[in-house]
mmCIF file of C-alpha atoms in Angstrom:
data_model
loop_
_atom_site.group_PDB
_atom_site.id
_atom_site.type_symbol
_atom_site.label_atom_id
_atom_site.label_comp_id
_atom_site.label_asym_id
_atom_site.label_seq_id
_atom_site.Cartn_x
_atom_site.Cartn_y
_atom_site.Cartn_z
ATOM 1 C CA MET A 1 -3.339 -36.702 -14.774
ATOM 2 C CA LEU A 2 -1.736 -33.331 -14.173
ATOM 3 C CA LYS A 3 1.298 -34.359 -16.217
ATOM 4 C CA GLN A 4 -0.958 -35.310 -19.109
ATOM 5 C CA ALA A 5 -2.728 -31.944 -18.926
ATOM 6 C CA MET A 6 0.612 -30.139 -19.067
ATOM 7 C CA HIS A 7 2.075 -32.230 -21.915
ATOM 8 C CA SER A 8 0.585 -30.020 -24.654
ATOM 9 C CA VAL A 9 2.065 -26.782 -23.301
ATOM 10 C CA ILE A 10 5.346 -27.759 -21.633
ATOM 11 C CA SER A 11 8.325 -29.034 -23.587
ATOM 12 C CA GLU A 12 10.129 -32.175 -22.497
ATOM 13 C CA ASP A 13 13.209 -29.972 -22.264
ATOM 14 C CA ALA A 14 11.658 -27.814 -19.553
ATOM 15 C CA VAL A 15 13.486 -29.574 -16.723
ATOM 16 C CA PRO A 16 13.457 -28.455 -13.071
ATOM 17 C CA THR A 17 15.674 -25.467 -12.405
ATOM 18 C CA ASN A 18 15.979 -22.581 -9.947
ATOM 19 C CA GLN A 19 16.104 -20.055 -12.775
ATOM 20 C CA LYS A 20 13.197 -17.915 -13.948
ATOM 21 C CA VAL A 21 10.223 -19.728 -15.418
ATOM 22 C CA ASN A 22 9.740 -18.522 -18.983
ATOM 23 C CA ILE A 23 6.133 -18.412 -20.217
ATOM 24 C CA HIS A 24 5.274 -17.360 -23.753
ATOM 25 C CA THR A 25 1.785 -16.728 -25.144
ATOM 26 C CA GLU A 26 1.326 -16.736 -28.910
ATOM 27 C CA ILE A 27 -1.451 -16.113 -31.430
ATOM 28 C CA ASN A 28 -0.499 -18.097 -34.546
ATOM 29 C CA GLU A 29 2.365 -20.522 -33.977
ATOM 30 C CA PHE A 30 4.874 -21.522 -31.329
ATOM 31 C CA PRO A 31 8.398 -20.077 -31.456
ATOM 32 C CA GLU A 32 11.246 -22.582 -31.527
ATOM 33 C CA GLU A 33 12.204 -22.041 -27.909
ATOM 34 C CA PRO A 34 11.889 -25.415 -26.155
ATOM 35 C CA ARG A 35 12.791 -24.151 -22.703
ATOM 36 C CA LYS A 36 9.735 -21.907 -22.554
ATOM 37 C CA ILE A 37 6.263 -22.932 -21.466
ATOM 38 C CA ASN A 38 4.292 -22.030 -24.585
ATOM 39 C CA PHE A 39 0.579 -21.327 -24.913
ATOM 40 C CA LEU A 40 -1.038 -21.070 -28.333
ATOM 41 C CA TRP A 41 -4.092 -18.886 -27.693
ATOM 42 C CA GLU A 42 -5.345 -18.062 -31.181
ATOM 43 C CA PRO A 43 -9.032 -18.733 -30.311
ATOM 44 C CA PHE A 44 -8.741 -16.344 -27.365
ATOM 45 C CA PHE A 45 -7.271 -13.531 -29.462
ATOM 46 C CA GLY A 46 -10.389 -13.269 -31.605
ATOM 47 C CA GLY A 47 -8.753 -12.133 -34.844
ATOM 48 C CA LYS A 48 -9.710 -8.927 -36.630
ATOM 49 C CA GLU A 49 -13.407 -9.680 -36.129
ATOM 50 C CA ARG A 50 -12.882 -10.203 -32.388
ATOM 51 C CA LYS A 51 -14.919 -13.410 -32.371
ATOM 52 C CA TYR A 52 -14.321 -14.990 -28.998
ATOM 53 C CA PRO A 53 -15.261 -18.365 -27.494
ATOM 54 C CA GLU A 54 -18.096 -18.634 -24.995
ATOM 55 C CA ALA A 55 -17.243 -17.579 -21.449
ATOM 56 C CA VAL A 56 -17.297 -21.184 -20.229
ATOM 57 C CA VAL A 57 -14.568 -22.074 -22.765
ATOM 58 C CA TRP A 58 -12.348 -19.246 -21.510
ATOM 59 C CA THR A 59 -12.635 -20.598 -17.994
ATOM 60 C CA GLU A 60 -12.446 -24.324 -18.733
ATOM 61 C CA GLU A 61 -9.568 -24.114 -21.204
ATOM 62 C CA LEU A 62 -7.511 -20.950 -20.808
ATOM 63 C CA TYR A 63 -7.957 -20.342 -17.076
ATOM 64 C CA ASN A 64 -7.684 -23.993 -16.067
ATOM 65 C CA ASN A 65 -4.561 -24.466 -18.236
ATOM 66 C CA VAL A 66 -2.872 -21.567 -16.458
ATOM 67 C CA VAL A 67 -3.884 -23.024 -13.082
ATOM 68 C CA ALA A 68 -2.413 -26.411 -14.110
ATOM 69 C CA THR A 69 0.771 -24.629 -15.166
ATOM 70 C CA LYS A 70 1.040 -22.932 -11.786
ATOM 71 C CA LYS A 71 0.724 -26.331 -10.054
ATOM 72 C CA TRP A 72 3.403 -27.764 -12.349
ATOM 73 C CA VAL A 73 5.748 -24.863 -11.576
ATOM 74 C CA GLU A 74 5.230 -25.275 -7.831
ATOM 75 C CA MET A 75 5.937 -29.014 -8.093
ATOM 76 C CA ASN A 76 8.913 -28.854 -10.467
ATOM 77 C CA ARG A 77 10.644 -25.503 -10.063
ATOM 78 C CA SER A 78 12.280 -23.848 -7.085
ATOM 79 C CA SER A 79 11.762 -20.389 -8.583
ATOM 80 C CA LYS A 80 8.539 -18.399 -8.376
ATOM 81 C CA ARG A 81 9.763 -15.706 -10.729
ATOM 82 C CA ILE A 82 7.897 -15.740 -14.053
ATOM 83 C CA ARG A 83 9.284 -14.155 -17.235
ATOM 84 C CA LEU A 84 6.277 -13.465 -19.494
ATOM 85 C CA SER A 85 6.580 -12.798 -23.228
ATOM 86 C CA GLY A 86 4.358 -12.877 -26.291
ATOM 87 C CA HIS A 87 0.939 -11.517 -27.221
ATOM 88 C CA ARG A 88 -2.421 -11.822 -25.454
ATOM 89 C CA ARG A 89 -5.742 -10.096 -24.895
ATOM 90 C CA LEU A 90 -6.611 -8.198 -21.718
ATOM 91 C CA SER A 91 -8.563 -11.069 -20.153
ATOM 92 C CA SER A 92 -5.636 -13.451 -20.719
ATOM 93 C CA ALA A 93 -3.233 -10.983 -19.078
ATOM 94 C CA MET A 94 -5.573 -10.607 -16.120
ATOM 95 C CA VAL A 95 -5.785 -14.385 -15.691
ATOM 96 C CA ILE A 96 -2.012 -14.866 -15.726
ATOM 97 C CA GLY A 97 -1.632 -12.144 -13.110
ATOM 98 C CA ALA A 98 -4.365 -13.619 -10.924
ATOM 99 C CA VAL A 99 -3.122 -17.215 -11.074
ATOM 100 C CA PHE A 100 0.544 -16.322 -10.531
ATOM 101 C CA SER A 101 -0.554 -13.919 -7.811
ATOM 102 C CA SER A 102 1.347 -11.847 -5.325
ATOM 103 C CA VAL A 103 -0.244 -13.675 -2.380
ATOM 104 C CA SER A 104 0.986 -16.974 -3.865
ATOM 105 C CA GLY A 105 4.526 -15.639 -3.684
ATOM 106 C CA PHE A 106 5.029 -15.146 -7.432
ATOM 107 C CA THR A 107 6.730 -12.260 -9.197
ATOM 108 C CA ILE A 108 6.074 -11.632 -12.889
ATOM 109 C CA GLU A 109 8.474 -9.895 -15.260
ATOM 110 C CA ALA A 110 6.436 -8.787 -18.268
ATOM 111 C CA GLU A 111 8.155 -8.027 -21.577
ATOM 112 C CA LEU A 112 6.551 -4.983 -23.217
ATOM 113 C CA ARG A 113 6.409 -4.348 -26.957
ATOM 114 C CA GLU A 114 8.808 -1.428 -26.550
ATOM 115 C CA GLY A 115 11.443 -3.790 -25.181
ATOM 116 C CA ALA A 116 11.038 -2.705 -21.563
ATOM 117 C CA ILE A 117 10.494 -5.192 -18.756
ATOM 118 C CA TRP A 118 8.067 -4.416 -15.956
ATOM 119 C CA ALA A 119 8.257 -6.499 -12.772
ATOM 120 C CA THR A 120 5.321 -6.795 -10.406
ATOM 121 C CA ASN A 121 7.590 -6.409 -7.359
ATOM 122 C CA LYS A 122 8.726 -2.922 -8.375
ATOM 123 C CA HIS A 123 7.039 -1.015 -5.597
ATOM 124 C CA PRO A 124 6.382 2.763 -5.576
ATOM 125 C CA ASN A 125 8.512 5.135 -3.532
ATOM 126 C CA SER A 126 8.448 8.827 -2.650
ATOM 127 C CA GLN A 127 9.652 9.777 -6.161
ATOM 128 C CA THR A 128 6.948 7.782 -7.978
ATOM 129 C CA PRO A 129 4.561 10.161 -9.771
ATOM 130 C CA GLY A 130 0.930 9.938 -8.737
ATOM 131 C CA CYS A 131 -2.072 9.383 -10.942
ATOM 132 C CA ASP A 132 -5.453 10.994 -10.316
ATOM 133 C CA PHE A 133 -8.607 9.051 -11.145
ATOM 134 C CA ALA A 134 -12.070 10.350 -11.800
ATOM 135 C CA VAL A 135 -14.358 8.286 -9.584
ATOM 136 C CA GLU A 136 -18.120 8.011 -9.949
ATOM 137 C CA PHE A 137 -20.452 5.660 -8.105
ATOM 138 C CA GLU A 138 -24.017 4.909 -9.135
ATOM 139 C CA GLU A 139 -26.424 3.215 -6.745
ATOM 140 C CA GLY A 140 -28.203 0.102 -7.942
ATOM 141 C CA LEU A 141 -29.896 -3.149 -7.048
ATOM 142 C CA GLY A 142 -28.450 -6.545 -6.260
ATOM 143 C CA LYS A 143 -25.012 -7.815 -5.277
ATOM 144 C CA HIS A 144 -23.332 -7.751 -8.684
ATOM 145 C CA LEU A 145 -21.046 -4.708 -9.017
ATOM 146 C CA ILE A 146 -20.254 -3.231 -12.437
ATOM 147 C CA VAL A 147 -16.741 -1.734 -12.568
ATOM 148 C CA THR A 148 -15.346 0.183 -15.539
ATOM 149 C CA ILE A 149 -11.691 1.221 -15.715
ATOM 150 C CA GLY A 150 -10.355 3.467 -18.463
ATOM 151 C CA ILE A 151 -6.630 4.241 -18.698
ATOM 152 C CA THR A 152 -5.398 7.116 -20.909
ATOM 153 C CA ARG A 153 -8.834 7.580 -22.417
ATOM 154 C CA ASP A 154 -12.257 8.961 -21.507
ATOM 155 C CA SER A 155 -14.576 6.955 -19.324
ATOM 156 C CA ILE A 156 -15.995 3.861 -21.009
ATOM 157 C CA ALA A 157 -19.143 4.168 -18.910
ATOM 158 C CA ASP A 158 -21.362 5.113 -21.868
ATOM 159 C CA GLU A 159 -20.242 2.076 -23.878
ATOM 160 C CA VAL A 160 -20.834 -0.276 -20.959
ATOM 161 C CA THR A 161 -24.231 1.284 -20.247
ATOM 162 C CA SER A 162 -25.172 0.724 -23.886
ATOM 163 C CA TYR A 163 -24.024 -2.913 -23.718
ATOM 164 C CA LEU A 164 -26.005 -3.571 -20.532
ATOM 165 C CA GLU A 165 -29.147 -1.807 -21.709
ATOM 166 C CA GLY A 166 -32.202 -4.009 -21.246
ATOM 167 C CA GLU A 167 -30.228 -6.630 -19.302
ATOM 168 C CA LYS A 168 -30.706 -7.515 -15.653
ATOM 169 C CA LEU A 169 -27.220 -6.195 -14.835
ATOM 170 C CA SER A 170 -28.217 -2.708 -16.041
ATOM 171 C CA TYR A 171 -29.841 -2.171 -12.612
ATOM 172 C CA SER A 172 -26.710 -3.181 -10.685
ATOM 173 C CA PRO A 173 -24.558 -0.700 -8.730
ATOM 174 C CA LYS A 174 -21.784 0.772 -10.863
ATOM 175 C CA LEU A 175 -18.315 2.150 -10.191
ATOM 176 C CA TYR A 176 -16.694 4.203 -12.951
ATOM 177 C CA LEU A 177 -12.935 4.881 -12.808
ATOM 178 C CA HIS A 178 -10.828 6.585 -15.452
ATOM 179 C CA THR A 179 -7.703 8.665 -15.962
ATOM 180 C CA GLU A 180 -6.135 10.426 -18.905
ATOM 181 C CA SER A 181 -2.641 10.163 -17.409
ATOM 182 C CA PRO A 182 -0.289 7.556 -18.912
ATOM 183 C CA ILE A 183 1.322 4.945 -16.679
ATOM 184 C CA THR A 184 5.027 5.100 -17.439
ATOM 185 C CA THR A 185 6.811 2.766 -15.003
ATOM 186 C CA ALA A 186 6.249 -0.483 -13.126
ATOM 187 C CA GLU A 187 6.478 1.452 -9.859
ATOM 188 C CA GLN A 188 3.715 3.796 -10.990
ATOM 189 C CA ALA A 189 1.671 0.816 -12.203
ATOM 190 C CA ASN A 190 1.740 -0.670 -8.705
ATOM 191 C CA LEU A 191 0.781 2.694 -7.236
ATOM 192 C CA VAL A 192 -2.170 2.921 -9.622
ATOM 193 C CA ILE A 193 -3.262 -0.668 -8.941
ATOM 194 C CA ASN A 194 -3.236 -0.026 -5.200
ATOM 195 C CA LYS A 195 -5.515 2.984 -5.711
ATOM 196 C CA LEU A 196 -7.844 1.106 -8.048
ATOM 197 C CA LYS A 197 -8.064 -1.855 -5.699
ATOM 198 C CA LYS A 198 -8.842 0.435 -2.765
ATOM 199 C CA GLU A 199 -11.714 2.079 -4.663
ATOM 200 C CA VAL A 200 -13.163 -1.245 -5.842
ATOM 201 C CA LYS A 201 -12.852 -2.852 -2.423
ATOM 202 C CA ALA A 202 -14.556 0.080 -0.671
ATOM 203 C CA VAL A 203 -17.546 0.012 -3.011
ATOM 204 C CA ALA A 204 -17.716 -3.798 -3.063
ATOM 205 C CA THR A 205 -17.919 -3.728 0.738
ATOM 206 C CA LYS A 206 -20.530 -0.963 0.652
ATOM 207 C CA VAL A 207 -22.887 -2.889 -1.632
ATOM 208 C CA ASP A 208 -21.948 -6.324 -0.198
ATOM 209 C CA ALA A 209 -20.924 -7.415 -3.696
ATOM 210 C CA GLU A 210 -20.796 -11.125 -4.446
ATOM 211 C CA LYS A 211 -19.293 -10.624 -7.913
ATOM 212 C CA VAL A 212 -17.554 -7.898 -9.920
ATOM 213 C CA HIS A 213 -18.172 -7.463 -13.650
ATOM 214 C CA LEU A 214 -15.005 -5.792 -14.933
ATOM 215 C CA PHE A 215 -14.859 -3.710 -18.122
ATOM 216 C CA TYR A 216 -11.299 -2.498 -18.694
ATOM 217 C CA ALA A 217 -9.746 -0.327 -21.392
ATOM 218 C CA GLY A 218 -6.009 0.244 -21.134
ATOM 219 C CA PRO A 219 -2.564 -1.374 -21.473
ATOM 220 C CA ALA A 220 -2.426 -5.169 -21.167
ATOM 221 C CA HIS A 221 0.489 -5.063 -18.733
ATOM 222 C CA LEU A 222 -1.615 -2.989 -16.313
ATOM 223 C CA ALA A 223 -4.361 -5.637 -16.541
ATOM 224 C CA LEU A 224 -1.656 -8.174 -15.623
ATOM 225 C CA PHE A 225 -0.698 -6.114 -12.563
ATOM 226 C CA LEU A 226 -4.376 -5.750 -11.587
ATOM 227 C CA GLY A 227 -4.956 -9.505 -11.744
ATOM 228 C CA HIS A 228 -1.742 -10.084 -9.782
ATOM 229 C CA ARG A 229 -3.202 -8.172 -6.820
ATOM 230 C CA TRP A 230 -6.901 -9.035 -7.139
ATOM 231 C CA ASN A 231 -6.837 -10.957 -3.828
ATOM 232 C CA GLY A 232 -9.255 -9.782 -1.152
ATOM 233 C CA LEU A 233 -11.870 -8.805 -3.741
ATOM 234 C CA PRO A 234 -15.008 -10.659 -4.891
ATOM 235 C CA PRO A 235 -14.842 -13.088 -7.835
ATOM 236 C CA VAL A 236 -14.583 -11.270 -11.151
ATOM 237 C CA GLN A 237 -16.192 -11.726 -14.548
ATOM 238 C CA CYS A 238 -13.949 -10.270 -17.256
ATOM 239 C CA TYR A 239 -15.111 -8.870 -20.603
ATOM 240 C CA GLU A 240 -13.441 -8.180 -23.960
ATOM 241 C CA TRP A 241 -14.373 -5.192 -26.132
ATOM 242 C CA ILE A 242 -15.711 -6.143 -29.567
ATOM 243 C CA ASN A 243 -17.034 -2.902 -31.029
ATOM 244 C CA THR A 244 -18.656 0.309 -29.845
ATOM 245 C CA GLY A 245 -21.057 -0.672 -27.098
ATOM 246 C CA GLN A 246 -20.383 -4.385 -27.631
ATOM 247 C CA TYR A 247 -18.568 -6.715 -25.236
ATOM 248 C CA SER A 248 -18.041 -10.443 -24.833
ATOM 249 C CA PRO A 249 -17.880 -12.121 -21.396
ATOM 250 C CA THR A 250 -14.675 -14.118 -20.938
ATOM 251 C CA CYS A 251 -13.041 -15.590 -17.832
ATOM 252 C CA THR A 252 -14.474 -15.848 -14.340
ATOM 253 C CA PHE A 253 -12.194 -16.392 -11.364
#
């Protein structure tokens, strides 16, 4: 059954090997690279209008396909090093990071548009520049925690507040995090993710959160790194930005 599920995304030429596992995500059509595991995710890119599938479709199709791919890799490859290329939305990047997680023993090398490659095992050292975050916590009701993260832009808190207005979640506790500093290296990305995770975990523990609703604005590769180290935190509901004050719920994991 698992082999049948993987047939549509894995080429017959993708034979067991101890080399890196190449995964490519595409919007319109597959490249002619048979030795890559290819995902065609046009519905999950949304087009110019940013029209996305229902949240249940994100989870049942995109998330579950990535989980099946992980199982296939563990059964058929000796390597747990993923080489990731292509195009994808923030939620898709987060899912790939979370499924091929650090605690599962995976390392992900992400190809950036500029041609650079950022690896999730590039850890910060004493020379890694810091990154200061503005942190604001707002008390609320219930065990669903709203988290907003803005990278190299002002806080997205106002947009999220507008989106949640009149909804039950508008009364939930909220954690707002943002920085105007760019993230320039994989080492700095891991430093930033560690800080973000620490802040989220502390507040999630404080409010006894059962679920995190994540609104993120920033580079996709940082979303990948965040998903890669999401372990130890409550389940997360991701969202994609549509327009000012408008979001669409996507994956839950």
